[in-house]
Coordinates of C-alpha atoms in Angstrom, one line a residue:
X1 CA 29.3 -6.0 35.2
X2 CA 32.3 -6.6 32.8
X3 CA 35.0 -8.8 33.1
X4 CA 37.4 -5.9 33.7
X5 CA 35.2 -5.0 36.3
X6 CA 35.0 -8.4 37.7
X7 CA 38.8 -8.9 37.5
X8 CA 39.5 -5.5 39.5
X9 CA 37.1 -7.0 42.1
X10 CA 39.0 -9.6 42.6
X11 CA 42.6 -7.7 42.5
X12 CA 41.5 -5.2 45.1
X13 CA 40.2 -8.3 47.2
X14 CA 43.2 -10.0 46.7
X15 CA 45.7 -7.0 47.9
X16 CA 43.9 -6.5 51.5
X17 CA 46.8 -7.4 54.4
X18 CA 44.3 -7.1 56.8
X19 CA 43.5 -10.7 58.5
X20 CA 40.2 -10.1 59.2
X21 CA 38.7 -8.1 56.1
X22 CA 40.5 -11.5 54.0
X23 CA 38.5 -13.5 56.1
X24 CA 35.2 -11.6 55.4
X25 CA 35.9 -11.0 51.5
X26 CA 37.2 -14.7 51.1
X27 CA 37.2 -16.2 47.4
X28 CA 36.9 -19.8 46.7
X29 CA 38.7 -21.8 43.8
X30 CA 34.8 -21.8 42.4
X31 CA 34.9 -17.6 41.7
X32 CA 38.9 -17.6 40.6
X33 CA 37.7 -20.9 38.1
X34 CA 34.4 -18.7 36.8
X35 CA 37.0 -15.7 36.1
X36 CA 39.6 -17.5 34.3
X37 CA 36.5 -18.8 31.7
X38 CA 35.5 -15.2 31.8
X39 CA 39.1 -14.4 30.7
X40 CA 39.4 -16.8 28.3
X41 CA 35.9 -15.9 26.7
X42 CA 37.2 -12.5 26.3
X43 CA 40.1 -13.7 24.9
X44 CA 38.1 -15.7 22.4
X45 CA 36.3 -12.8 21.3
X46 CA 39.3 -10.6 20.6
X47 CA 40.5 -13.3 18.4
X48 CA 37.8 -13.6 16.5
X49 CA 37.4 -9.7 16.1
X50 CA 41.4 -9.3 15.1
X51 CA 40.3 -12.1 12.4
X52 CA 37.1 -10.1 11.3
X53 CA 39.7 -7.3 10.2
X54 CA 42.3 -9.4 8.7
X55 CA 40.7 -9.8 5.0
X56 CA 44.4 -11.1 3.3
X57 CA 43.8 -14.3 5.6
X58 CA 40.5 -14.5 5.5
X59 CA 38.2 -13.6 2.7
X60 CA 34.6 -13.4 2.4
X61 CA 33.9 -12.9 6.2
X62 CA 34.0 -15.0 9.5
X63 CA 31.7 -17.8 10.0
X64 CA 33.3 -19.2 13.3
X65 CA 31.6 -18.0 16.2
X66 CA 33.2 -15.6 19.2
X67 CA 32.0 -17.2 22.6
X68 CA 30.2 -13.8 23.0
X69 CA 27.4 -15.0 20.5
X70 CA 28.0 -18.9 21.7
X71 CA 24.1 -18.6 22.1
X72 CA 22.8 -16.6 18.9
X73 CA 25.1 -17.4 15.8
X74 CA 23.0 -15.1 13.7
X75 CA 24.6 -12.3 15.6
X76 CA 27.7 -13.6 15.0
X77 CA 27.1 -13.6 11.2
X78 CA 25.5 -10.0 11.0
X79 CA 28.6 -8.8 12.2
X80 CA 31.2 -10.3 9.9
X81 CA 28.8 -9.2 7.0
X82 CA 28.7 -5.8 8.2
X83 CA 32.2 -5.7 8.7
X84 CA 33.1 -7.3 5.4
X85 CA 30.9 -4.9 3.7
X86 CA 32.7 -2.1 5.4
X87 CA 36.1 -3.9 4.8
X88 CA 36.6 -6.2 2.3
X89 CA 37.4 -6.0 -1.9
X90 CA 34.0 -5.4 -3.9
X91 CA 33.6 -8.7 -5.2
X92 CA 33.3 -10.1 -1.1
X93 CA 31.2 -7.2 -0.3
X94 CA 28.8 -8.2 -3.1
X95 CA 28.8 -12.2 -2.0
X96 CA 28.3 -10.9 1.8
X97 CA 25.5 -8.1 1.1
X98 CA 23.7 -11.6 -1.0
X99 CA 24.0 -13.6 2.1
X100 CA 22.2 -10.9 4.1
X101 CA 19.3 -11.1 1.7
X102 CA 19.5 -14.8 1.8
X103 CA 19.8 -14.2 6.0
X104 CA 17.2 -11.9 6.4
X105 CA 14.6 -12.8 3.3
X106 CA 11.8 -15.2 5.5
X107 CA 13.0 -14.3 9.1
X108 CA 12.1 -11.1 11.0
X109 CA 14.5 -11.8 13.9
X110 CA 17.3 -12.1 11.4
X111 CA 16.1 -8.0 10.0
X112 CA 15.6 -7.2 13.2
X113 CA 19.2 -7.8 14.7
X114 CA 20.8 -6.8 11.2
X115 CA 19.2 -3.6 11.4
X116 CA 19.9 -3.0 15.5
X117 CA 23.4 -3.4 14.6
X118 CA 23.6 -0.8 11.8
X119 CA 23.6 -2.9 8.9
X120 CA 21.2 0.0 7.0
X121 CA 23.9 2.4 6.5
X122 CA 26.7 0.5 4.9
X123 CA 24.2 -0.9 2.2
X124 CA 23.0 2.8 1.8
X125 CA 26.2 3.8 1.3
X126 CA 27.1 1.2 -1.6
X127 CA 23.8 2.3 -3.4
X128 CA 25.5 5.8 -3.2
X129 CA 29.0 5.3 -4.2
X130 CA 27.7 3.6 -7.5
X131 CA 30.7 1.8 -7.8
X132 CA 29.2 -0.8 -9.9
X133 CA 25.6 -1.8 -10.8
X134 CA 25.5 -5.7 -9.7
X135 CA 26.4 -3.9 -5.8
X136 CA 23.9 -1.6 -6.3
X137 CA 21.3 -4.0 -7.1
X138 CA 22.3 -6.2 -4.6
X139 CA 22.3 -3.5 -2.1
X140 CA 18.7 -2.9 -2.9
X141 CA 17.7 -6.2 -3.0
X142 CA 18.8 -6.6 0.9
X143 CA 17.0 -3.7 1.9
X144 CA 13.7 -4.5 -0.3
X145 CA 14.0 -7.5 2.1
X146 CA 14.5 -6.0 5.1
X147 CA 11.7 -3.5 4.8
X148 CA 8.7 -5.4 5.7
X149 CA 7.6 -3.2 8.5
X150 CA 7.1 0.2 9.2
X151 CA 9.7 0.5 11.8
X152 CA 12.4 -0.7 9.5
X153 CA 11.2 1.2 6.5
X154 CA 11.4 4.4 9.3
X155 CA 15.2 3.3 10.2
X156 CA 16.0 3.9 6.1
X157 CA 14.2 7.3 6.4
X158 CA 16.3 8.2 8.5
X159 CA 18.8 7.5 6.9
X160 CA 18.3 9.8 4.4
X161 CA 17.9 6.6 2.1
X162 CA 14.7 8.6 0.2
X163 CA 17.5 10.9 -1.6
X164 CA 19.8 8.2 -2.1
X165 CA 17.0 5.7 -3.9
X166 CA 15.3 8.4 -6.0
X167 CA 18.9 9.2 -7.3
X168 CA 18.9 5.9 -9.0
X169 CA 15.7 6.6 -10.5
X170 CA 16.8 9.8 -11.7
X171 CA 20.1 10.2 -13.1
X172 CA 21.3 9.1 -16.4
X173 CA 24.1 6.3 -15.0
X174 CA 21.4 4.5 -13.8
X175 CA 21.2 0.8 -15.9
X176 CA 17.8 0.3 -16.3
X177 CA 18.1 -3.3 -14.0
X178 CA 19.4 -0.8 -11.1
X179 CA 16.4 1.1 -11.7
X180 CA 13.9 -1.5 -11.6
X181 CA 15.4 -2.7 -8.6
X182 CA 14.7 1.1 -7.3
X183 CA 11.3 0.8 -8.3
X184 CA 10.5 -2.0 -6.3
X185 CA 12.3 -1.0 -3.3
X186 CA 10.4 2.3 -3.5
X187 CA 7.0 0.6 -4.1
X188 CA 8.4 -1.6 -0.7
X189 CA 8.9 0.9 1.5
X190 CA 5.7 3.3 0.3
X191 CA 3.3 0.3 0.8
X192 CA 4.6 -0.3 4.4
X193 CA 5.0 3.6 5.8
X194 CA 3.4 6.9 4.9
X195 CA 5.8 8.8 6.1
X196 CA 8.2 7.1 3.3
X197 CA 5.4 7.5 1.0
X198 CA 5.4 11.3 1.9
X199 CA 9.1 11.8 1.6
X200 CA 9.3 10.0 -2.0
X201 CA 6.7 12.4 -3.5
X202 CA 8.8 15.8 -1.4
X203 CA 11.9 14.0 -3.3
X204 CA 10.1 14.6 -6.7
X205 CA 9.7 10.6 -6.6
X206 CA 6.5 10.6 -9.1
X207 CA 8.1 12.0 -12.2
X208 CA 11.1 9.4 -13.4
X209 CA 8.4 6.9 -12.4
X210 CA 5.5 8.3 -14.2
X211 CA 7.8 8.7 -17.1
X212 CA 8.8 4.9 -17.8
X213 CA 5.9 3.7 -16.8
X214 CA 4.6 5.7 -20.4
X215 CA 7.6 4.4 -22.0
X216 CA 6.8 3.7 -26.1
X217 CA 3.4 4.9 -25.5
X218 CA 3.5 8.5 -27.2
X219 CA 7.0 8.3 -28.6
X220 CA 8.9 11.0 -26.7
X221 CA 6.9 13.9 -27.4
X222 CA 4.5 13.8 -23.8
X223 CA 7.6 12.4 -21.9
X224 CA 9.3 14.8 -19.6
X225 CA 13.4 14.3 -19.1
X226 CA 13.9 17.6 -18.2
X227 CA 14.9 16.5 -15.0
X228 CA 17.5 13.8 -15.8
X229 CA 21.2 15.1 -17.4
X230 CA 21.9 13.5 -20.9
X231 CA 19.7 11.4 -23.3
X232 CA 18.7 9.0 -20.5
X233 CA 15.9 7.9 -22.5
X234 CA 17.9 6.2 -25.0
X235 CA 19.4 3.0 -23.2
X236 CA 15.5 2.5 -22.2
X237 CA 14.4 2.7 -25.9
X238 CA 17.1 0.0 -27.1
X239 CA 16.1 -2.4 -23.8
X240 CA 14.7 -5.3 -24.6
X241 CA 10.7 -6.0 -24.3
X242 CA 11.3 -8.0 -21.4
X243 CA 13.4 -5.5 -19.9
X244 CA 11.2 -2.7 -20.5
X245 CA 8.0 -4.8 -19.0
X246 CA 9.6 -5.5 -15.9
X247 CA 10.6 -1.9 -15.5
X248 CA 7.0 -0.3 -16.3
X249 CA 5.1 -3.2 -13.8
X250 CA 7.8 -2.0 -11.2
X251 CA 6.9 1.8 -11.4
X252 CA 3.3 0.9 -11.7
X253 CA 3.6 -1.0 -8.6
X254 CA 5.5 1.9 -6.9
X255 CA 3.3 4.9 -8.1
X256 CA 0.0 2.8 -7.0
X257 CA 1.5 2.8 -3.2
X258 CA 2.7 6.1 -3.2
X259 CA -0.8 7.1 -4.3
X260 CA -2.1 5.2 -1.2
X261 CA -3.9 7.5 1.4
X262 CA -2.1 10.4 -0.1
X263 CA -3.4 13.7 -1.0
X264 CA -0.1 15.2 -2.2
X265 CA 1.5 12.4 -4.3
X266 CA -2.6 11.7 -6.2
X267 CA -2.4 14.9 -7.3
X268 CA 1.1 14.8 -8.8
X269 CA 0.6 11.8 -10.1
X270 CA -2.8 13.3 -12.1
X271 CA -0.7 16.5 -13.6
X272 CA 1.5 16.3 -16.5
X273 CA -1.0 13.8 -18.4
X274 CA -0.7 11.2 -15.3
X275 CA -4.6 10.2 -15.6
X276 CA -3.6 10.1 -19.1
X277 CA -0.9 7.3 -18.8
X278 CA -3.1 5.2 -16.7
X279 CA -5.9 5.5 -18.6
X280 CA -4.4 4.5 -21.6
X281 CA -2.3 1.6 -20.0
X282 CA -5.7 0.0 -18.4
X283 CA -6.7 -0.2 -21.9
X284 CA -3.8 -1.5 -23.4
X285 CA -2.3 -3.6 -20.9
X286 CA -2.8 -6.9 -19.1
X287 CA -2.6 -8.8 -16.6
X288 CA -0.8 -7.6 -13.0
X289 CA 0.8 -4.2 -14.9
X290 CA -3.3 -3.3 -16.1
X291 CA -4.4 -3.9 -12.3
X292 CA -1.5 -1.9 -11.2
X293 CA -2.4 1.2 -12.9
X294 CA -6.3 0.8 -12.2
X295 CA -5.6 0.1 -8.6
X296 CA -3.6 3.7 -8.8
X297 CA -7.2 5.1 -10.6
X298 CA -8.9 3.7 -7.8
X299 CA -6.5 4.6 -4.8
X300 CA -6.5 8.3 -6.3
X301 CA -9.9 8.6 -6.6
X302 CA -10.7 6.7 -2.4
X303 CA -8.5 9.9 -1.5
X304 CA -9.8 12.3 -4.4
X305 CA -13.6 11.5 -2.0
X306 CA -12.6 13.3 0.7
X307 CA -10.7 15.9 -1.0
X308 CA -12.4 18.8 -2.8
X309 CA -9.6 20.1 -4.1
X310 CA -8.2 17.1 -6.2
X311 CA -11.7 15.8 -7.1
X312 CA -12.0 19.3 -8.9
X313 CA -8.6 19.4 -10.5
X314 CA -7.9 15.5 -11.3
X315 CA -11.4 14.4 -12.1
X316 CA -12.9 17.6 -13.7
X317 CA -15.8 16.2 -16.1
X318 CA -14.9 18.8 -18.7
X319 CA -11.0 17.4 -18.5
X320 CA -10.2 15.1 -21.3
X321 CA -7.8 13.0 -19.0
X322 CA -10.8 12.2 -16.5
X323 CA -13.0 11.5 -19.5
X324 CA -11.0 9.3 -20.5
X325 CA -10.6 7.3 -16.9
X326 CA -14.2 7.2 -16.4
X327 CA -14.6 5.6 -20.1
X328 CA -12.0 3.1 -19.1
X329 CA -13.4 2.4 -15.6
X330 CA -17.1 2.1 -17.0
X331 CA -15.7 -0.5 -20.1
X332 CA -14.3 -2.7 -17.4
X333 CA -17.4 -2.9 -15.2
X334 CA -19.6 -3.8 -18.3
X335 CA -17.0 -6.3 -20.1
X336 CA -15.1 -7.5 -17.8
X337 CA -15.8 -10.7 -16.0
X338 CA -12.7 -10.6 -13.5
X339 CA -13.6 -9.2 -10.4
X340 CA -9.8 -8.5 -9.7
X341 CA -10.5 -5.2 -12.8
X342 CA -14.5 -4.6 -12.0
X343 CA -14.0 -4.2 -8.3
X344 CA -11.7 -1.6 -7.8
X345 CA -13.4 0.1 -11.3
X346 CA -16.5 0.0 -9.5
X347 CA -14.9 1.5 -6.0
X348 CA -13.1 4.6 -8.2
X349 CA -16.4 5.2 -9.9
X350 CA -18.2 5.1 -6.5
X351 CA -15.5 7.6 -4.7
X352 CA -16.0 10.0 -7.2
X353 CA -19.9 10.0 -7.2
X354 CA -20.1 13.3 -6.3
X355 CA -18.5 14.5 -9.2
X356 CA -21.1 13.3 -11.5
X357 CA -23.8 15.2 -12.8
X358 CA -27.5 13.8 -12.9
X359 CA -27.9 13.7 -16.2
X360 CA -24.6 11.4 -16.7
X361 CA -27.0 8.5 -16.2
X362 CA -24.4 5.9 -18.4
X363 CA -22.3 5.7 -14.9
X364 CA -25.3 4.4 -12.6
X365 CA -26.4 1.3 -15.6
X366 CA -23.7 -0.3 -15.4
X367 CA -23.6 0.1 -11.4
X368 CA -27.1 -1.7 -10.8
X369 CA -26.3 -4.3 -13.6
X370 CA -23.6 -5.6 -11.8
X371 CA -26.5 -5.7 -8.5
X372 CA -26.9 -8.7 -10.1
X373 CA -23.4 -10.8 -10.9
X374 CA -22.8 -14.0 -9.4
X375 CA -19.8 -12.6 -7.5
X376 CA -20.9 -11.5 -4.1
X377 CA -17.5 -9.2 -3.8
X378 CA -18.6 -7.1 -6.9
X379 CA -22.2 -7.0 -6.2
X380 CA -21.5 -5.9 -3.0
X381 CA -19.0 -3.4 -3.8
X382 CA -21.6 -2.0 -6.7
X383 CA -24.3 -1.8 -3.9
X384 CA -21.6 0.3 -1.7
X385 CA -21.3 2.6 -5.2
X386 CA -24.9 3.4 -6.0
X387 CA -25.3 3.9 -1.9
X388 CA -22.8 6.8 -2.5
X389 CA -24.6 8.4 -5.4
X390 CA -27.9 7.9 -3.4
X391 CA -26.9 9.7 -0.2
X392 CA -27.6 12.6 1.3
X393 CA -23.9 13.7 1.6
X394 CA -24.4 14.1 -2.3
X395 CA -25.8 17.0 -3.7
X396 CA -27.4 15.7 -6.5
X397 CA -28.7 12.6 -4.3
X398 CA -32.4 12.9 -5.3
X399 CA -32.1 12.9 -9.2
X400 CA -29.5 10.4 -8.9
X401 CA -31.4 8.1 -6.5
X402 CA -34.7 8.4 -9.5
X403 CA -32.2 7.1 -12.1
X404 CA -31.0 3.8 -9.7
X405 CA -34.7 3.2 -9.5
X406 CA -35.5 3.9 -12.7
X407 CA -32.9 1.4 -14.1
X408 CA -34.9 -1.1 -12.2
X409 CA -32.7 -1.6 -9.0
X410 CA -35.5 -2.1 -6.6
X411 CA -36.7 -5.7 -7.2
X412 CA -32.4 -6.9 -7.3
X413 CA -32.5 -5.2 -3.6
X414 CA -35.1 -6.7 -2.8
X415 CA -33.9 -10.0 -3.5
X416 CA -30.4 -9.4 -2.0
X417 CA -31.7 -8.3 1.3
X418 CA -33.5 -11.6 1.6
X419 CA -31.1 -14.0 0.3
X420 CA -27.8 -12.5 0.9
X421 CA -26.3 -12.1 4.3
X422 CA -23.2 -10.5 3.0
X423 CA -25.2 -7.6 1.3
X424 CA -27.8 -6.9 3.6
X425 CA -26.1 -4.4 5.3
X426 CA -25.5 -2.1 3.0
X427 CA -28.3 -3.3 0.4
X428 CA -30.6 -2.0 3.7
X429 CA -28.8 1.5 3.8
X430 CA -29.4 1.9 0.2
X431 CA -33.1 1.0 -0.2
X432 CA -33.4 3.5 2.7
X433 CA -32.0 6.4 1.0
X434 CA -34.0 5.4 -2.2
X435 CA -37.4 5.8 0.1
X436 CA -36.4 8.7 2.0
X437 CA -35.6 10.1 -1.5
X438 CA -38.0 8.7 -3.9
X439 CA -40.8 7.5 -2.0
X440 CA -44.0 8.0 -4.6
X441 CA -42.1 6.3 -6.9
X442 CA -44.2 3.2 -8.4
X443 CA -41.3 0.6 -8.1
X444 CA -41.3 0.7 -4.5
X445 CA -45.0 0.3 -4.3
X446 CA -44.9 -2.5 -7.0
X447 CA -41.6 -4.6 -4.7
X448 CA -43.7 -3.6 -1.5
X449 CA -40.7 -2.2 -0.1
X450 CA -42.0 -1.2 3.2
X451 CA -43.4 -4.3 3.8
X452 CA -39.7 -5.7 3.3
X453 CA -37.8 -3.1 5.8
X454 CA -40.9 -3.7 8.2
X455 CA -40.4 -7.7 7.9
X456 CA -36.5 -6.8 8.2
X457 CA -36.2 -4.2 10.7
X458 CA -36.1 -6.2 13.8
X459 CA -32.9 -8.7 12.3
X460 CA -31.1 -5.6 10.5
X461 CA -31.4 -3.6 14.0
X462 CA -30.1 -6.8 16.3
X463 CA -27.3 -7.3 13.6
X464 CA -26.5 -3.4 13.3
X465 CA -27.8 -1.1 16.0
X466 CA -26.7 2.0 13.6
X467 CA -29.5 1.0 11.5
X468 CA -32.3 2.1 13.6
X469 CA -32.6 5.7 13.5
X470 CA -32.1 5.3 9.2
X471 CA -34.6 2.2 9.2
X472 CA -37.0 4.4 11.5
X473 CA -37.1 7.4 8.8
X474 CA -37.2 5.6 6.4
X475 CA -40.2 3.2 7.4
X476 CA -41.8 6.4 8.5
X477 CA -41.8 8.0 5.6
X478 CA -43.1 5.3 3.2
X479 CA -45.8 4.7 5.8
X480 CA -46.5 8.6 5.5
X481 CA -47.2 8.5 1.6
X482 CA -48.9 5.5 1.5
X483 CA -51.5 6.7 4.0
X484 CA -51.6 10.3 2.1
X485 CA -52.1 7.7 -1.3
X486 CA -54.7 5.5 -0.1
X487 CA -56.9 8.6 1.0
X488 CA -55.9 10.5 -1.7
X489 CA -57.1 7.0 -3.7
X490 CA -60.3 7.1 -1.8
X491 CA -61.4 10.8 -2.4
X492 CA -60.9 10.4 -6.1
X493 CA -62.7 7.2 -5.9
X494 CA -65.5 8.8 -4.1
X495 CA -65.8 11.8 -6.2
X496 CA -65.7 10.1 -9.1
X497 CA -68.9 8.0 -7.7

């Protein structure tokens, strides 16, 4: 009930001439003292709102608090910012959109209530106007903050804040620093929501950041600016180096999660040269802006694995883009001794097993080399890779599962399944498909592999119950050939007698 409601109460009681409805409705000096502080309260609060629009006398915003908010300040504060951004002279607006960052940067409540109370739109609306770059960036930096969470990210959606961003990244009064801070809000807002992700690559998204991401590595021949007015690529050629790095790590990071789980935006990111780019940056770069752009690799090709369509056109083995990606991806594996670069190189080469032909044997030698690296996470992630070249899901499964044993992977699985827990899962699944496949081979007589998935079986089942039908098969059939061996064995023996 509101205190005009409560006040009328009390009027209409008040009024009555009858005796006895008085005597029924009676008020004590208790109700009319609870409705003066009522009163009062109200009063407060109009006070404080008439000085919330009264910028001459007070600039930069309200930080007294109305007796409404008496019990949550913050609110108090979210709504003199808002107001102030609304209100006040550009240089307050910029000092109140920084204290919103510095509000909202380690405290979801504090997003939660600036957003509820329609703080979104006002910063929207500065990164629209443009009125000067230092507002825009500050804008952005207060929503990179706030969108933490899909449901925020979903509130500047629908906001139609997708246009308004990727217009920052496109047109040609853009400074670079605005667009770096575009980048980062984009790669923000992708990595939380795939509906934003979506709605960036639908707003063309991909290209601007595709294109400074390549900055000064072809000259400007490869570099399409056909969709940005002017020379726009001049101010980015006379940046400095610093500059220029901070920019291409920030559209790395925002083309690697808007390639995340996305069909659409992995295939516009491989046209135009996109494999290309990345490629070349993986061998150029270092450090975070290398795994950046082999993290996009790998998150193209996770998707590419379930897509037929975009394995065939982005990782084509005839296409001189995709050669040049599996070169990189295979250097890193058999050079590299960070597992941050060899594991995702290894999970891209794994996705796109199926793309592979048998007789590209130089992508499996590296795989069951690394069976063997003192990092559990990469041999782990390599035994996940060969298991997708060895199974039956891939066409070419049984020439490719003769090459992993031919490289000498048996005895390594072997070992793994014995002495590491953290492997033995899918080191199981793979020595399965390698005996269902290759079972007369003499390197799984020579490691006595059925005697280790007999000695096994009863663990691996207990631990994973999926195992058993696989384990079954796969038991079964080794014990098939070497019954059909030792008799064949015997006849020969006998016969030659």
């Amino acid at each position: 009930m509101t205190v005009v409601q409560v006040c009328n109460r009390y009027v209409r009681k008040c009024k009555r001439r009858n005796i006895f409805r008085r005597l029924l409705s009676i008020s004590n000096a208790g109700d009319f003292r609870r409705l003066i502080n009522l009163l009062d309260s109200s009063i407060g609060d109009m006070r404080w709102l008439l000085r919330i629009f009264d910028y001459e006398g007070s600039r930069g915003g309200i930080l007294s608090l109305p007796p409404i908010a008496s019990d949550d300040p913050i609110l108090a504060w979210v709504w003199s910012f808002i107001a102030t951004i609304y209100m006040a002279e550009l240089p307050e607006i910029i000092e109140a959109v920084n204290e919103i960052a510095a509000l909202v940067q380690d405290n979801d409540r504090n997003k939660k209530i600036f957003v509820e109370e329609g703080g979104v739109t006002p910063l929207l609306k500065m990164i629209k106007d443009r009125t000067t770059t230092e507002a825009q960036i500050a804008a952005m930096r207060a929503l990179y903050m706030l969108c933490n969470n899909e449901e925020r990210v979903r509130v500047v959606v629908n906001e139609s804040g997708i246009e308004i961003v990727v217009q920052i990244l496109v047109l040609l009064v853009s400074p670079i620093r605005a667009q770096i801070q575009a980048a980062k809000l984009v790669a923000r807002m992708a990595e939380h929501d795939p509906i934003a992700r979506e709605e960036f690559g639908r707003e063309n998204a991909i290209r601007p950041l595709m294109n400074y991401l390549a900055l000064d590595m072809f000259g400007t021949g490869r570099i399409d600016y056909s969709n940005r007015p002017g020379n726009s690529g001049k101010e980015k050629e006379n940046a400095s180096p610093e500059l220029k790095m901070e920019l291409k790590f920030a559209c790395s990071e925002a083309v690697r999660m808007l390639a995340r789980g996305s069909v659409s935006n992995g295939r516009m990111i491989s046209e135009s040269y996109g494999l290309s780019y990345l490629a070349k940056l993986v061998e150029k770069e270092h450090g975070e802006l290398q795994v950046n752009c082999l993290m996009t690799i790998m998150e193209i090709a996770v998707v590419a694995e379930f897509d037929t369509d975009l394995r065939r056109a982005a990782f084509k083995t005839s296409s001189p883009d995709a050669k040049a990606v599996v070169d990189q991806l295979l250097r890193l594996i058999e050079s590299s001794d960070n597992p941050a670069l060899q594991i995702p190189a290894i999970k891209a080469i794994g996705s796109l097993a199926r793309t592979f032909p048998a007789k590209e044997i130089r992508i499996i030698s590296p795989l069951v080399a690394q069976l063997e690296n003192g990092n559990q996470d990469v041999a782990a992630e390599a035994t996940i890779s060969l298991q997708k070249f060895a199974s039956p899901d891939n066409f070419l499964h049984a020439e490719h599962s003769k090459t992993i044993v031919g490289f000498g992977a048996i005895p390594t699985l072997i070992r793994l399944l014995r002495n590491n827990p953290r492997i033995r899962f899918h080191g199981s699944v793979l020595l399965c498909y390698l005996a269902l496949h290759v079972c007369d081979h003499k390197a799984l007589e020579k490691a006595r592999v059925l005697t280790a998935l007999q000695g096994a079986e009863h663990t691996l089942v207990a631990q994973h119950p999926e195992l058993r039908e696989l384990l079954s098969q796969a038991i079964y059939q080794l014990t098939l050939y070497h019954t059909w061996n030792n008799s064949y064995r015997q006849s020969y023996v006998g016969l030659d007698g």
